[in-house]
Amino acid sequence: MNQISSAPTRTAAFGAAFMIAASLAFAGSNTLQSILPTPVEYGGVGMSSTGMAFWQYLIASVLALPLIFRIGLKNLRTSRPMLHEWRAFASALGVHVFVYGYAAGVPIWQMVTLLATGPLFIILGSVLFLGERASPARIGAAMVGFVGAVIVSGVGTEGLGLLTLIPIAAAALWAVTDVLTKYLARTESPETLTVSLLVLMTPNHLAILLIVNALGALLPTVMPAGLATGFPFALPSGDGLWMLGLLGLLTAIAQYLLAFAYRVADATYLQPFGDIKVPLSGLIAWIALGQVPGVLFWPGALLIIGASAFIYWVEANNRPQALSHA
């Protein structure tokens, strides 16, 4: 019995370690995503946010080629190519919306924490479009996480302005990706879902970059500043260039670590460890950029992490205990 149960314990520990390492990589990339599009006069590099997202994922895609080939390009065969494309487009657009938040000056700690509204959109989409039933525990945990996000946003103290809607919009777009993934997973293999997203991300980032810049040229007074400044394909020089390379590297590393984590452990089990990127991002931004989190950041972050830990505990206890019968 001990020999049978020790292996799952070890794999769960490895999965948690991989997810925590991925969270650290994401926290580092969040810091770089904040610096690169910030105007030079405010201590940043002044790179176009759309251009940054394109180069970030192009570099990450090149570095992820070994993973793509290991999974196998044969897994691109699918009977639902348009759904895969919409899934990749929603994911890429979410990235562009998210990095624009940094260009607009939203603090890292607020950007990352407000992504906790995502589970609400996922539950809503799963109920409306997939016909799933949301358990009271899932709804309760999502609501607690949302309350934590509202607290972090600083309602009543720092104000809930339009800019705080940017990370919420990114969360909604990434929820579309998750709902489409859940739908496609009914008929598609995990390998097809993984390799299709990796292959389609860069073309979609390029399409979004070109569309935004075309609109910026046609409607310069309508497009928000920071979306498409100057020549979008221009690479930064000096420190900006190595920071962009490091951003692409961290993005690729995070994807590798996520792939390893999901290979050895269940996604429900891993979610609370993924939420560690919230306080990690706040700490790195505080140390590296002097962005001091608001006084309500810590209780709000604790609510979010606590909600994730609660839903993990509930679902883990409801899961069939196959090992106990071994």
mmCIF file of C-alpha atoms in Angstrom:
data_model
loop_
_atom_site.group_PDB
_atom_site.id
_atom_site.type_symbol
_atom_site.label_atom_id
_atom_site.label_comp_id
_atom_site.label_asym_id
_atom_site.label_seq_id
_atom_site.Cartn_x
_atom_site.Cartn_y
_atom_site.Cartn_z
ATOM 1 C CA MET A 1 0.000 0.000 0.000
ATOM 2 C CA ASN A 2 2.789 2.433 0.857
ATOM 3 C CA GLN A 3 4.623 1.609 -2.359
ATOM 4 C CA ILE A 4 1.475 2.141 -4.413
ATOM 5 C CA SER A 5 0.635 5.508 -2.851
ATOM 6 C CA SER A 6 4.188 6.894 -2.762
ATOM 7 C CA ALA A 7 4.468 7.280 -6.550
ATOM 8 C CA PRO A 8 1.385 9.541 -6.885
ATOM 9 C CA THR A 9 2.709 11.552 -3.931
ATOM 10 C CA ARG A 10 6.039 12.085 -5.694
ATOM 11 C CA THR A 11 4.401 13.018 -9.014
ATOM 12 C CA ALA A 12 2.069 15.445 -7.232
ATOM 13 C CA ALA A 13 5.090 17.060 -5.572
ATOM 14 C CA PHE A 14 6.862 17.328 -8.945
ATOM 15 C CA GLY A 15 3.725 18.835 -10.490
ATOM 16 C CA ALA A 16 3.481 21.428 -7.717
ATOM 17 C CA ALA A 17 7.180 22.270 -8.101
ATOM 18 C CA PHE A 18 6.835 22.703 -11.865
ATOM 19 C CA MET A 19 3.759 24.925 -11.417
ATOM 20 C CA ILE A 20 5.463 27.116 -8.804
ATOM 21 C CA ALA A 21 8.483 27.478 -11.113
ATOM 22 C CA ALA A 22 6.119 28.416 -13.975
ATOM 23 C CA SER A 23 4.474 31.002 -11.712
ATOM 24 C CA LEU A 24 7.896 32.510 -11.016
ATOM 25 C CA ALA A 25 8.603 32.659 -14.774
ATOM 26 C CA PHE A 26 5.220 34.332 -15.370
ATOM 27 C CA ALA A 27 5.932 36.831 -12.574
ATOM 28 C CA GLY A 28 9.252 37.711 -14.206
ATOM 29 C CA SER A 29 7.614 38.110 -17.620
ATOM 30 C CA ASN A 30 4.935 40.343 -16.090
ATOM 31 C CA THR A 31 7.665 42.677 -14.824
ATOM 32 C CA LEU A 32 9.336 42.837 -18.255
ATOM 33 C CA GLN A 33 5.951 43.356 -19.945
ATOM 34 C CA SER A 34 5.506 46.369 -17.692
ATOM 35 C CA ILE A 35 8.916 47.910 -18.468
ATOM 36 C CA LEU A 36 9.123 47.478 -22.258
ATOM 37 C CA PRO A 37 5.963 49.413 -23.322
ATOM 38 C CA THR A 38 6.330 52.133 -20.677
ATOM 39 C CA PRO A 39 7.387 55.489 -22.251
ATOM 40 C CA VAL A 40 11.071 56.358 -21.955
ATOM 41 C CA GLU A 41 10.307 59.492 -19.946
ATOM 42 C CA TYR A 42 8.763 57.287 -17.264
ATOM 43 C CA GLY A 43 11.701 54.894 -17.076
ATOM 44 C CA GLY A 44 10.606 52.335 -19.668
ATOM 45 C CA VAL A 45 11.696 51.395 -23.179
ATOM 46 C CA GLY A 46 8.758 52.908 -25.084
ATOM 47 C CA MET A 47 8.106 49.858 -27.259
ATOM 48 C CA SER A 48 4.739 49.394 -28.939
ATOM 49 C CA SER A 49 2.703 46.994 -26.810
ATOM 50 C CA THR A 50 1.449 45.140 -29.909
ATOM 51 C CA GLY A 51 4.986 44.897 -31.286
ATOM 52 C CA MET A 52 6.249 43.618 -27.957
ATOM 53 C CA ALA A 53 3.601 40.876 -27.834
ATOM 54 C CA PHE A 54 4.448 39.795 -31.402
ATOM 55 C CA TRP A 55 8.199 39.523 -30.774
ATOM 56 C CA GLN A 56 7.634 37.930 -27.365
ATOM 57 C CA TYR A 57 5.642 35.057 -28.811
ATOM 58 C CA LEU A 58 7.744 34.747 -31.956
ATOM 59 C CA ILE A 59 10.840 34.213 -29.784
ATOM 60 C CA ALA A 60 8.887 31.864 -27.510
ATOM 61 C CA SER A 61 7.573 29.886 -30.502
ATOM 62 C CA VAL A 62 11.081 29.422 -31.922
ATOM 63 C CA LEU A 63 12.297 28.225 -28.527
ATOM 64 C CA ALA A 64 9.263 25.930 -28.261
ATOM 65 C CA LEU A 65 9.992 24.164 -31.581
ATOM 66 C CA PRO A 66 11.533 21.134 -29.820
ATOM 67 C CA LEU A 67 8.313 20.762 -27.826
ATOM 68 C CA ILE A 68 6.215 21.109 -31.005
ATOM 69 C CA PHE A 69 8.224 18.467 -32.854
ATOM 70 C CA ARG A 70 8.245 16.179 -29.823
ATOM 71 C CA ILE A 71 4.449 16.277 -29.650
ATOM 72 C CA GLY A 72 4.302 15.829 -33.441
ATOM 73 C CA LEU A 73 2.971 18.010 -36.260
ATOM 74 C CA LYS A 74 0.734 15.093 -37.270
ATOM 75 C CA ASN A 75 -1.469 16.137 -34.355
ATOM 76 C CA LEU A 76 -2.496 19.249 -36.289
ATOM 77 C CA ARG A 77 -5.004 17.087 -38.168
ATOM 78 C CA THR A 78 -8.474 18.079 -37.011
ATOM 79 C CA SER A 79 -12.056 18.182 -38.225
ATOM 80 C CA ARG A 80 -12.638 21.558 -36.518
ATOM 81 C CA PRO A 81 -9.921 23.912 -37.797
ATOM 82 C CA MET A 82 -11.967 27.100 -37.367
ATOM 83 C CA LEU A 83 -12.652 26.420 -33.697
ATOM 84 C CA HIS A 84 -8.917 25.933 -33.156
ATOM 85 C CA GLU A 85 -8.296 29.238 -34.945
ATOM 86 C CA TRP A 86 -10.877 31.116 -32.848
ATOM 87 C CA ARG A 87 -9.307 29.591 -29.736
ATOM 88 C CA ALA A 88 -5.829 30.791 -30.721
ATOM 89 C CA PHE A 89 -7.143 34.228 -31.762
ATOM 90 C CA ALA A 90 -8.937 34.746 -28.434
ATOM 91 C CA SER A 91 -5.773 33.727 -26.586
ATOM 92 C CA ALA A 92 -3.573 36.066 -28.649
ATOM 93 C CA LEU A 93 -6.023 38.969 -28.362
ATOM 94 C CA GLY A 94 -6.108 38.439 -24.599
ATOM 95 C CA VAL A 95 -2.319 38.813 -24.540
ATOM 96 C CA HIS A 96 -2.472 42.084 -26.500
ATOM 97 C CA VAL A 97 -5.195 43.494 -24.261
ATOM 98 C CA PHE A 98 -3.236 42.439 -21.188
ATOM 99 C CA VAL A 99 0.087 43.990 -22.262
ATOM 100 C CA TYR A 100 -1.729 47.168 -23.300
ATOM 101 C CA GLY A 101 -2.739 47.482 -19.656
ATOM 102 C CA TYR A 102 0.947 47.787 -18.779
ATOM 103 C CA ALA A 103 1.455 50.386 -21.528
ATOM 104 C CA ALA A 104 -1.509 52.324 -20.106
ATOM 105 C CA GLY A 105 0.140 52.409 -16.681
ATOM 106 C CA VAL A 106 -1.898 49.874 -14.709
ATOM 107 C CA PRO A 107 0.362 48.542 -11.894
ATOM 108 C CA ILE A 108 1.558 44.932 -12.153
ATOM 109 C CA TRP A 109 -0.030 43.880 -8.871
ATOM 110 C CA GLN A 110 -3.417 45.183 -10.025
ATOM 111 C CA MET A 111 -3.111 43.722 -13.525
ATOM 112 C CA VAL A 112 -2.254 40.212 -12.363
ATOM 113 C CA THR A 113 -4.711 40.045 -9.493
ATOM 114 C CA LEU A 114 -7.706 41.222 -11.511
ATOM 115 C CA LEU A 115 -7.210 38.211 -13.762
ATOM 116 C CA ALA A 116 -8.885 36.318 -10.902
ATOM 117 C CA THR A 117 -12.207 37.354 -12.452
ATOM 118 C CA GLY A 118 -11.497 34.683 -15.099
ATOM 119 C CA PRO A 119 -13.186 31.767 -13.264
ATOM 120 C CA LEU A 120 -16.476 33.709 -13.242
ATOM 121 C CA PHE A 121 -16.378 34.019 -17.039
ATOM 122 C CA ILE A 122 -15.369 30.366 -17.401
ATOM 123 C CA ILE A 123 -18.284 29.205 -15.221
ATOM 124 C CA LEU A 124 -20.709 31.443 -17.123
ATOM 125 C CA GLY A 125 -19.469 30.229 -20.512
ATOM 126 C CA SER A 126 -19.457 26.577 -19.454
ATOM 127 C CA VAL A 127 -23.048 26.799 -18.214
ATOM 128 C CA LEU A 128 -24.402 28.789 -21.176
ATOM 129 C CA PHE A 129 -22.526 27.165 -24.055
ATOM 130 C CA LEU A 130 -21.419 23.734 -22.810
ATOM 131 C CA GLY A 131 -24.461 22.824 -20.757
ATOM 132 C CA GLU A 132 -22.380 22.121 -17.663
ATOM 133 C CA ARG A 133 -23.718 22.445 -14.125
ATOM 134 C CA ALA A 134 -21.772 24.664 -11.742
ATOM 135 C CA SER A 135 -21.487 23.230 -8.240
ATOM 136 C CA PRO A 136 -22.163 25.520 -5.253
ATOM 137 C CA ALA A 137 -18.497 25.113 -4.241
ATOM 138 C CA ARG A 138 -17.250 26.319 -7.636
ATOM 139 C CA ILE A 139 -19.656 29.271 -7.658
ATOM 140 C CA GLY A 140 -18.759 30.176 -4.077
ATOM 141 C CA ALA A 141 -15.025 29.957 -4.723
ATOM 142 C CA ALA A 142 -15.351 32.047 -7.895
ATOM 143 C CA MET A 143 -17.353 34.703 -6.029
ATOM 144 C CA VAL A 144 -14.799 34.841 -3.195
ATOM 145 C CA GLY A 145 -12.036 35.186 -5.780
ATOM 146 C CA PHE A 146 -13.966 37.991 -7.444
ATOM 147 C CA VAL A 147 -14.397 39.771 -4.099
ATOM 148 C CA GLY A 148 -10.658 39.463 -3.596
ATOM 149 C CA ALA A 149 -10.074 40.994 -7.027
ATOM 150 C CA VAL A 150 -12.415 43.889 -6.247
ATOM 151 C CA ILE A 151 -10.558 44.497 -2.978
ATOM 152 C CA VAL A 152 -7.202 44.513 -4.781
ATOM 153 C CA SER A 153 -8.527 46.934 -7.400
ATOM 154 C CA GLY A 154 -8.896 49.531 -4.639
ATOM 155 C CA VAL A 155 -12.579 50.353 -4.921
ATOM 156 C CA GLY A 156 -13.320 53.239 -2.608
ATOM 157 C CA THR A 157 -9.642 54.020 -1.980
ATOM 158 C CA GLU A 158 -7.725 54.167 -5.256
ATOM 159 C CA GLY A 159 -10.812 54.161 -7.419
ATOM 160 C CA LEU A 160 -12.098 51.694 -10.005
ATOM 161 C CA GLY A 161 -11.352 53.514 -13.244
ATOM 162 C CA LEU A 162 -11.765 52.369 -16.818
ATOM 163 C CA LEU A 163 -8.157 51.176 -16.909
ATOM 164 C CA THR A 164 -8.897 48.479 -14.338
ATOM 165 C CA LEU A 165 -11.322 46.978 -16.876
ATOM 166 C CA ILE A 166 -8.339 46.087 -19.121
ATOM 167 C CA PRO A 167 -7.169 43.012 -17.170
ATOM 168 C CA ILE A 168 -10.817 41.990 -16.688
ATOM 169 C CA ALA A 169 -11.265 42.112 -20.490
ATOM 170 C CA ALA A 170 -8.115 39.989 -20.867
ATOM 171 C CA ALA A 171 -9.538 37.517 -18.337
ATOM 172 C CA ALA A 172 -12.771 37.310 -20.343
ATOM 173 C CA LEU A 173 -10.863 36.628 -23.580
ATOM 174 C CA TRP A 174 -8.758 33.922 -21.951
ATOM 175 C CA ALA A 175 -11.966 32.439 -20.534
ATOM 176 C CA VAL A 176 -13.206 32.130 -24.144
ATOM 177 C CA THR A 177 -10.012 30.182 -24.877
ATOM 178 C CA ASP A 178 -10.637 27.906 -21.887
ATOM 179 C CA VAL A 179 -14.279 27.263 -22.782
ATOM 180 C CA LEU A 180 -13.337 26.442 -26.391
ATOM 181 C CA THR A 181 -10.600 24.155 -25.071
ATOM 182 C CA LYS A 182 -13.110 22.316 -22.874
ATOM 183 C CA TYR A 183 -15.464 21.964 -25.850
ATOM 184 C CA LEU A 184 -12.751 20.717 -28.228
ATOM 185 C CA ALA A 185 -11.400 18.333 -25.578
ATOM 186 C CA ARG A 186 -14.576 16.277 -26.000
ATOM 187 C CA THR A 187 -13.363 15.079 -29.406
ATOM 188 C CA GLU A 188 -9.716 16.210 -29.761
ATOM 189 C CA SER A 189 -6.625 14.753 -28.114
ATOM 190 C CA PRO A 190 -4.512 16.778 -25.637
ATOM 191 C CA GLU A 191 -1.646 16.629 -28.155
ATOM 192 C CA THR A 192 -3.803 18.254 -30.855
ATOM 193 C CA LEU A 193 -4.956 20.963 -28.458
ATOM 194 C CA THR A 194 -1.387 21.745 -27.401
ATOM 195 C CA VAL A 195 0.385 21.776 -30.755
ATOM 196 C CA SER A 196 -2.400 23.672 -32.553
ATOM 197 C CA LEU A 197 -2.223 26.503 -30.016
ATOM 198 C CA LEU A 198 1.579 26.686 -30.161
ATOM 199 C CA VAL A 199 1.601 26.757 -33.978
ATOM 200 C CA LEU A 200 -1.269 29.235 -34.400
ATOM 201 C CA MET A 201 -0.253 31.782 -31.745
ATOM 202 C CA THR A 202 2.452 33.625 -33.731
ATOM 203 C CA PRO A 203 0.364 34.098 -36.938
ATOM 204 C CA ASN A 204 -2.490 35.431 -34.824
ATOM 205 C CA HIS A 205 -0.197 37.845 -32.982
ATOM 206 C CA LEU A 206 1.066 39.073 -36.351
ATOM 207 C CA ALA A 207 -2.500 39.538 -37.654
ATOM 208 C CA ILE A 208 -3.533 41.518 -34.573
ATOM 209 C CA LEU A 209 -0.418 43.692 -34.802
ATOM 210 C CA LEU A 210 -1.092 44.524 -38.470
ATOM 211 C CA ILE A 211 -4.796 45.220 -37.855
ATOM 212 C CA VAL A 212 -4.095 47.514 -34.902
ATOM 213 C CA ASN A 213 -1.438 49.454 -36.809
ATOM 214 C CA ALA A 214 -3.653 49.770 -39.888
ATOM 215 C CA LEU A 215 -6.425 51.179 -37.704
ATOM 216 C CA GLY A 216 -3.887 53.439 -36.017
ATOM 217 C CA ALA A 217 -2.880 54.876 -39.387
ATOM 218 C CA LEU A 218 -6.487 55.347 -40.515
ATOM 219 C CA LEU A 219 -7.881 56.538 -37.172
ATOM 220 C CA PRO A 220 -4.939 58.037 -35.258
ATOM 221 C CA THR A 221 -7.161 60.040 -32.910
ATOM 222 C CA VAL A 222 -9.323 57.051 -31.983
ATOM 223 C CA MET A 223 -6.721 54.407 -31.173
ATOM 224 C CA PRO A 224 -5.362 54.545 -27.600
ATOM 225 C CA ALA A 225 -1.774 55.676 -27.150
ATOM 226 C CA GLY A 226 0.721 52.876 -26.628
ATOM 227 C CA LEU A 227 -1.028 50.371 -28.878
ATOM 228 C CA ALA A 228 0.843 51.064 -32.081
ATOM 229 C CA THR A 229 3.507 53.712 -31.735
ATOM 230 C CA GLY A 230 5.898 54.171 -34.637
ATOM 231 C CA PHE A 231 7.113 51.179 -36.639
ATOM 232 C CA PRO A 232 5.663 48.158 -34.789
ATOM 233 C CA PHE A 233 8.355 45.728 -35.955
ATOM 234 C CA ALA A 234 11.191 47.921 -34.704
ATOM 235 C CA LEU A 235 13.322 46.168 -32.125
ATOM 236 C CA PRO A 236 14.534 48.098 -29.099
ATOM 237 C CA SER A 237 18.231 48.739 -28.627
ATOM 238 C CA GLY A 238 20.562 48.344 -25.660
ATOM 239 C CA ASP A 239 18.936 47.058 -22.502
ATOM 240 C CA GLY A 240 15.546 46.881 -24.224
ATOM 241 C CA LEU A 241 16.798 44.242 -26.677
ATOM 242 C CA TRP A 242 18.076 41.821 -24.060
ATOM 243 C CA MET A 243 14.957 42.398 -21.952
ATOM 244 C CA LEU A 244 12.801 41.465 -24.961
ATOM 245 C CA GLY A 245 14.897 38.340 -25.518
ATOM 246 C CA LEU A 246 14.580 37.451 -21.849
ATOM 247 C CA LEU A 247 10.803 37.998 -22.052
ATOM 248 C CA GLY A 248 10.530 35.517 -24.932
ATOM 249 C CA LEU A 249 12.751 33.056 -23.064
ATOM 250 C CA LEU A 250 10.674 33.295 -19.871
ATOM 251 C CA THR A 251 7.480 32.805 -21.899
ATOM 252 C CA ALA A 252 8.887 29.650 -23.491
ATOM 253 C CA ILE A 253 10.178 28.376 -20.133
ATOM 254 C CA ALA A 254 6.759 28.939 -18.560
ATOM 255 C CA GLN A 255 5.089 26.940 -21.362
ATOM 256 C CA TYR A 256 7.562 24.077 -20.930
ATOM 257 C CA LEU A 257 7.045 24.042 -17.157
ATOM 258 C CA LEU A 258 3.259 24.074 -17.582
ATOM 259 C CA ALA A 259 3.497 21.157 -20.002
ATOM 260 C CA PHE A 260 5.593 19.172 -17.496
ATOM 261 C CA ALA A 261 3.246 20.084 -14.623
ATOM 262 C CA TYR A 262 0.092 19.003 -16.462
ATOM 263 C CA ARG A 263 1.806 15.797 -17.550
ATOM 264 C CA VAL A 264 2.345 14.590 -13.979
ATOM 265 C CA ALA A 265 -0.559 16.127 -12.035
ATOM 266 C CA ASP A 266 -4.231 17.032 -12.405
ATOM 267 C CA ALA A 267 -5.145 20.586 -13.392
ATOM 268 C CA THR A 268 -7.526 20.996 -10.448
ATOM 269 C CA TYR A 269 -4.753 20.069 -8.036
ATOM 270 C CA LEU A 270 -2.318 22.509 -9.711
ATOM 271 C CA GLN A 271 -4.546 25.610 -9.755
ATOM 272 C CA PRO A 272 -3.737 26.891 -6.221
ATOM 273 C CA PHE A 273 -0.026 26.665 -6.995
ATOM 274 C CA GLY A 274 -0.590 28.691 -10.185
ATOM 275 C CA ASP A 275 -2.207 31.449 -8.139
ATOM 276 C CA ILE A 276 1.118 31.995 -6.369
ATOM 277 C CA LYS A 277 2.059 34.216 -9.316
ATOM 278 C CA VAL A 278 -0.241 36.895 -7.860
ATOM 279 C CA PRO A 279 1.850 37.687 -4.748
ATOM 280 C CA LEU A 280 5.077 36.866 -6.643
ATOM 281 C CA SER A 281 4.276 39.470 -9.299
ATOM 282 C CA GLY A 282 3.488 42.012 -6.617
ATOM 283 C CA LEU A 283 6.752 41.321 -4.807
ATOM 284 C CA ILE A 284 8.918 41.463 -7.957
ATOM 285 C CA ALA A 285 7.263 44.709 -9.075
ATOM 286 C CA TRP A 286 7.836 46.157 -5.610
ATOM 287 C CA ILE A 287 11.522 45.170 -5.531
ATOM 288 C CA ALA A 288 12.433 45.820 -9.177
ATOM 289 C CA LEU A 289 10.214 48.766 -10.076
ATOM 290 C CA GLY A 290 9.244 50.328 -6.758
ATOM 291 C CA GLN A 291 5.541 49.699 -7.462
ATOM 292 C CA VAL A 292 4.313 49.449 -3.891
ATOM 293 C CA PRO A 293 1.091 47.398 -3.753
ATOM 294 C CA GLY A 294 -1.962 49.110 -2.303
ATOM 295 C CA VAL A 295 -2.789 48.478 1.325
ATOM 296 C CA LEU A 296 -5.602 46.115 0.279
ATOM 297 C CA PHE A 297 -3.424 44.005 -2.020
ATOM 298 C CA TRP A 298 -2.437 41.391 0.559
ATOM 299 C CA PRO A 299 -5.895 40.603 2.013
ATOM 300 C CA GLY A 300 -7.332 40.522 -1.514
ATOM 301 C CA ALA A 301 -4.559 38.205 -2.753
ATOM 302 C CA LEU A 302 -5.098 35.933 0.250
ATOM 303 C CA LEU A 303 -8.797 35.688 -0.577
ATOM 304 C CA ILE A 304 -7.993 34.692 -4.163
ATOM 305 C CA ILE A 305 -5.429 32.059 -3.173
ATOM 306 C CA GLY A 306 -7.688 30.832 -0.367
ATOM 307 C CA ALA A 307 -10.611 30.417 -2.786
ATOM 308 C CA SER A 308 -8.439 28.370 -5.147
ATOM 309 C CA ALA A 309 -7.148 26.221 -2.291
ATOM 310 C CA PHE A 310 -10.741 25.661 -1.089
ATOM 311 C CA ILE A 311 -12.043 24.465 -4.458
ATOM 312 C CA TYR A 312 -9.016 22.171 -4.754
ATOM 313 C CA TRP A 313 -9.742 20.696 -1.313
ATOM 314 C CA VAL A 314 -13.445 20.197 -2.088
ATOM 315 C CA GLU A 315 -12.859 18.564 -5.466
ATOM 316 C CA ALA A 316 -9.966 16.453 -4.190
ATOM 317 C CA ASN A 317 -12.199 15.032 -1.445
ATOM 318 C CA ASN A 318 -14.998 14.370 -3.918
ATOM 319 C CA ARG A 319 -12.668 12.538 -6.302
ATOM 320 C CA PRO A 320 -12.846 8.729 -6.227
ATOM 321 C CA GLN A 321 -10.148 7.390 -3.946
ATOM 322 C CA ALA A 322 -8.894 4.611 -6.192
ATOM 323 C CA LEU A 323 -5.696 4.078 -4.257
ATOM 324 C CA SER A 324 -7.547 3.270 -1.044
ATOM 325 C CA HIS A 325 -8.913 0.146 -2.694
ATOM 326 C CA ALA A 326 -5.529 -1.024 -3.988
#
